[in-house]
Amino acid sequence: MSKKNQNIVILTGAGISAESGIQTFRASDGLWHDHRIEDVATPEGFAANPSLVHNFYNERRKQLHDPSVQPNPAHHALARLEREHDGNVLLVTQNVDNLHERAGSKNLIHMHGELNKVRCENSDNAFTWLDNLGTDTVCECCGVSGNLRPHIVWFGEMPFAMDEIQHTLDQCDLFISIGTSGQVYPAAGFAQHAKIQGAKTVELNLDPTMANDTFNESIHGPASVVVPEFVE
Ligand code: BV8
């Protein structure tokens, strides 16, 4: 798959975690199925009804900690690629689960945040949080309750590490998009950015996406099958 010394950027979305038992966002039974995006994934939604938003993320954190939720062969294949490839491999995930790190990926950016972290709105400190979060939870950094929020990037908020991501895209030889519908920006613009500067672009997804014709190559099938095959 990859030539010697190639610099690789990989973007993953909810589809890579689907076979681990984590719902995607836009499938018919997906996460947004029960909620309007505006109500649970925006700062305005959180300000209007913090308990609803806390419950939305508490449910997902609980699901993530279920012993049945484990990294699948696609997560393990990407961790192996990082270990064995002699060029740079940067894994940028839109996912807020911790399955990539549990599979062993190290050079990893969670551009939309992490389910297992919360952030103090006074100090902007983010720290690991594995339990339920509520409006009455006391912040361990300032001792005040009610000022903790999920460490998640909501719509209208700037994703994390964008400078590092853009700089790495400028230098990459191969861009691989895995398990994302390509509907959310700025992540949805990464393939075009890589292609314009000369990278080869490949999409691995269960089925063709709207962005299909941006890619030099598209391979369709479940991530747990097509990703290990592609990485080998
Ligand atoms: C920002 C919260 C600016 C975390 C999420 C035009 C240009 C730029 C921006 C915009 C624009 N138009 C509108 C915007 C704003 C907006 C946006 O993109 N809106 C969309 C809806 C049009 N973007 C933003 O607001 C972003 N911020 O632009 O900031 C700014 C500038 C200056 C100063 C301040 C701000 C912020 C975006 C992040 C929003 N947060 N979620 C959470 O709760 O998890 S987005 C949400 O969608 C998730 O994070 C998720 O990661 C992301 C993408 O979804 P996917 O991962 O693709 O999941 P989906 O279900 O859609 O698709 C799954 C895919 O997997 C499918 O293709 C399916 O076929 C496939 N699949 C399924 N099973 C399998 C499989 N594939 C393989 N194997 C399988 N088994």
XYZ file of C-alpha atoms and ligand atoms in Angstrom:
312
model
C 0.000 0.000 0.000
C 2.508 2.622 1.060
C 5.849 3.294 -0.636
C 9.034 3.778 1.382
C 9.330 7.084 3.260
C 5.900 8.294 2.171
C 4.327 10.785 4.605
C 0.791 9.605 5.315
C -2.193 11.437 6.821
C -5.198 9.319 7.810
C -8.607 10.809 8.667
C -11.130 8.595 10.444
C -14.815 9.053 11.242
C -17.551 7.178 13.028
C -17.563 4.355 10.462
C -14.254 2.924 11.737
C -15.817 2.398 15.183
C -19.191 1.088 13.951
C -18.113 -2.587 14.102
C -16.884 -2.017 17.648
C -20.510 -1.319 18.563
C -20.451 2.495 18.586
C -23.293 4.172 16.682
C -22.419 6.432 13.761
C -24.043 9.853 13.440
C -26.050 9.890 10.256
C -27.171 6.311 9.732
C -30.916 5.768 10.175
C -30.359 4.394 13.692
C -27.494 6.822 14.311
C -26.714 9.076 17.227
C -28.427 12.104 15.701
C -31.537 10.018 15.102
C -32.875 10.765 18.586
C -31.602 14.305 18.866
C -31.548 17.484 16.769
C -27.900 18.410 16.257
C -28.688 21.975 17.338
C -29.932 20.709 20.697
C -26.937 18.612 21.711
C -23.828 19.542 19.692
C -23.770 23.363 19.846
C -22.715 25.836 22.593
C -26.201 27.363 22.340
C -27.802 23.963 22.939
C -25.593 23.439 25.987
C -26.416 26.889 27.381
C -30.138 26.307 26.821
C -30.294 22.829 28.357
C -27.034 21.660 29.957
C -28.641 18.582 31.531
C -29.882 17.299 28.139
C -26.394 17.695 26.654
C -24.690 16.146 29.708
C -27.049 13.154 29.419
C -26.293 12.787 25.688
C -22.571 12.546 26.415
C -22.986 10.526 29.639
C -24.878 7.884 27.630
C -22.071 7.745 25.006
C -19.325 7.633 27.679
C -21.150 4.743 29.374
C -21.490 2.911 26.013
C -17.755 3.417 25.357
C -16.864 1.833 28.735
C -18.962 -1.270 28.027
C -16.529 -4.263 28.020
C -18.048 -5.368 24.680
C -16.715 -2.182 23.009
C -13.196 -2.997 21.866
C -10.900 -1.788 19.066
C -11.611 -3.748 15.868
C -9.138 -5.005 13.188
C -9.262 -1.607 11.451
C -7.993 0.225 14.566
C -5.252 -2.395 15.034
C -4.194 -2.194 11.373
C -3.667 1.597 11.643
C -1.601 1.193 14.835
C 0.515 -1.462 13.069
C 1.006 0.835 10.056
C 2.303 3.580 12.367
C 4.761 1.139 13.989
C 6.027 -0.441 10.786
C 5.971 2.326 8.160
C 9.300 4.172 7.704
C 7.678 7.502 6.794
C 5.592 9.748 9.068
C 2.021 8.565 9.814
C -0.384 11.108 11.383
C -3.809 9.818 12.407
C -6.454 12.561 12.654
C -9.750 11.332 14.044
C -13.134 13.059 14.175
C -14.137 10.390 16.686
C -14.310 11.140 20.379
C -13.956 7.498 21.445
C -10.585 6.123 22.654
C -10.384 3.057 20.412
C -7.408 4.256 18.349
C -5.213 4.778 21.438
C -6.433 1.476 22.932
C -5.287 -0.226 19.705
C -1.833 1.386 20.140
C -1.921 4.458 17.860
C 0.338 7.182 19.276
C 0.697 9.949 16.645
C -3.002 10.793 17.004
C -5.055 14.014 17.001
C -8.648 14.085 18.303
C -9.758 17.112 16.282
C -13.324 17.014 17.689
C -12.288 16.320 21.283
C -12.553 13.289 23.570
C -15.494 11.678 25.366
C -13.288 10.716 28.356
C -12.298 14.329 29.047
C -14.078 17.342 30.519
C -13.068 21.009 30.481
C -13.342 23.726 33.150
C -14.946 26.797 31.621
C -13.110 29.010 34.137
C -9.552 27.810 33.549
C -9.927 26.010 30.187
C -8.145 23.053 31.837
C -9.142 19.709 30.292
C -8.798 16.532 32.344
C -9.765 12.874 32.205
C -13.317 12.162 33.353
C -14.807 8.654 33.151
C -18.028 9.124 35.156
C -21.284 10.914 34.600
C -21.051 14.671 34.353
C -23.821 16.985 35.552
C -24.549 20.596 36.358
C -23.829 19.804 40.009
C -20.415 18.191 39.434
C -17.727 20.069 41.391
C -14.716 21.066 39.301
C -11.483 19.604 40.757
C -9.430 22.576 39.578
C -11.463 25.462 41.005
C -13.850 23.772 43.444
C -16.926 25.301 41.789
C -19.899 23.244 40.512
C -21.680 23.820 37.211
C -18.764 25.048 35.125
C -17.623 21.769 33.578
C -18.437 20.889 29.984
C -17.630 17.904 27.765
C -14.202 18.369 26.090
C -15.929 18.125 22.723
C -15.843 20.455 19.686
C -19.423 21.530 18.943
C -20.733 23.107 15.756
C -19.457 26.662 15.436
C -16.385 25.886 17.566
C -12.858 25.610 16.173
C -11.549 22.021 15.983
C -8.286 21.292 17.826
C -4.758 21.300 16.315
C -5.849 22.759 12.966
C -2.440 24.394 12.324
C -0.628 21.087 12.843
C -3.154 19.256 10.661
C -2.948 21.790 7.810
C 0.868 21.818 7.952
C 1.022 17.997 7.804
C -1.456 17.930 4.909
C 0.857 20.327 3.033
C 3.664 17.760 3.256
C 1.793 14.485 2.808
C 2.220 12.039 -0.098
C -0.798 9.873 0.742
C -4.131 10.888 2.321
C -6.479 8.112 3.464
C -10.071 8.835 4.556
C -11.762 6.026 6.506
C -15.390 5.709 7.659
C -16.571 9.286 7.310
C -19.492 10.691 5.349
C -17.444 13.801 4.557
C -20.245 16.158 5.583
C -18.557 18.088 8.398
C -16.019 20.843 7.794
C -13.158 21.561 8.041
C -12.404 17.762 8.074
C -14.411 17.314 4.871
C -11.986 19.664 3.093
C -8.801 17.723 3.964
C -8.918 15.415 0.925
C -9.072 18.350 -1.514
C -6.298 20.137 0.413
C -4.041 17.058 0.158
C -4.895 16.483 -3.508
C -4.155 20.086 -4.545
C -0.625 19.850 -3.148
C 0.022 16.575 -4.958
C -0.899 13.770 -2.561
C -2.631 10.583 -3.639
C -6.077 10.416 -1.993
C -7.872 7.178 -1.074
C -11.308 6.661 0.500
C -12.153 3.505 2.451
C -15.847 3.488 3.373
C -18.776 1.106 3.650
C -20.370 2.737 0.601
C -19.681 5.668 -1.762
C -19.898 9.110 -0.118
C -20.791 12.518 -1.561
C -17.083 13.292 -1.749
C -16.347 10.131 -3.734
C -15.004 11.867 -6.854
C -12.437 13.864 -4.832
C -10.466 10.662 -4.279
C -8.019 9.034 -6.673
C -9.164 5.652 -5.371
C -12.268 4.455 -3.468
C -12.555 1.061 -1.790
C -15.931 0.076 -0.357
C -16.636 -2.425 2.401
C -16.635 -2.734 6.203
C -13.584 -1.071 7.786
C -12.621 -4.225 9.708
C -12.097 -5.923 6.313
C -10.923 -3.230 3.884
C -8.527 -1.384 6.224
C -6.333 -4.376 7.187
C -6.335 -5.459 3.513
C -5.302 -1.958 2.387
C -2.640 -1.540 5.056
C -0.983 -4.960 4.403
C -16.000 25.127 12.416
C -19.462 16.764 18.144
C -15.276 27.374 12.323
C -18.653 15.729 18.728
C -19.275 17.173 15.821
C -18.436 25.221 5.418
C -17.095 25.370 5.703
C -16.627 25.334 7.020
C -17.518 25.103 8.080
C -18.855 24.934 7.781
C -19.318 25.017 6.474
N -20.649 24.850 6.504
C -21.051 24.669 7.801
C -19.976 24.728 8.573
C -19.954 24.571 10.024
C -19.913 23.128 10.503
C -20.252 22.088 9.486
O -19.369 21.514 8.862
N -21.538 21.789 9.366
C -21.949 20.719 8.465
C -23.124 19.968 9.090
C -22.312 21.345 7.126
N -18.604 22.865 11.023
C -18.292 23.285 12.259
O -19.048 23.943 12.955
C -16.907 22.936 12.768
N -16.290 24.139 13.235
O -16.190 25.091 11.229
O -15.484 26.198 13.084
C -14.704 28.389 13.221
C -13.831 29.315 12.686
C -13.288 30.274 13.509
C -13.619 30.313 14.861
C -14.493 29.371 15.391
C -15.044 28.406 14.565
C -16.986 21.979 13.954
C -17.310 20.606 13.470
C -17.311 19.606 14.648
C -18.700 19.414 15.103
N -18.786 18.350 16.081
N -19.660 16.377 16.771
C -19.498 14.559 19.013
O -20.580 14.717 19.600
O -19.062 13.485 18.615
S -19.436 16.651 14.227
C -19.870 15.004 14.145
O -19.821 14.675 12.752
C -18.889 14.051 14.816
O -17.792 14.699 15.398
C -18.393 13.195 13.665
O -17.107 12.849 13.845
C -18.547 14.136 12.536
C -18.480 13.541 11.162
O -19.412 12.462 11.101
P -18.823 11.068 10.573
O -17.733 10.655 11.483
O -18.528 11.189 9.133
O -20.051 10.107 10.838
P -21.290 9.828 9.868
O -22.287 9.040 10.641
O -21.707 11.106 9.217
O -20.685 8.900 8.698
C -20.225 7.594 9.015
C -19.624 7.029 7.743
O -19.140 5.716 8.033
C -20.629 6.870 6.611
O -20.050 7.315 5.398
C -20.889 5.351 6.546
O -21.097 4.918 5.204
C -19.582 4.803 7.051
N -19.670 3.502 7.725
C -20.665 3.037 8.529
N -20.341 1.794 8.962
C -19.118 1.493 8.432
C -18.688 2.576 7.649
N -17.523 2.572 6.985
C -16.750 1.464 7.096
N -17.082 0.391 7.843
C -18.258 0.371 8.510
N -18.578 -0.727 9.226
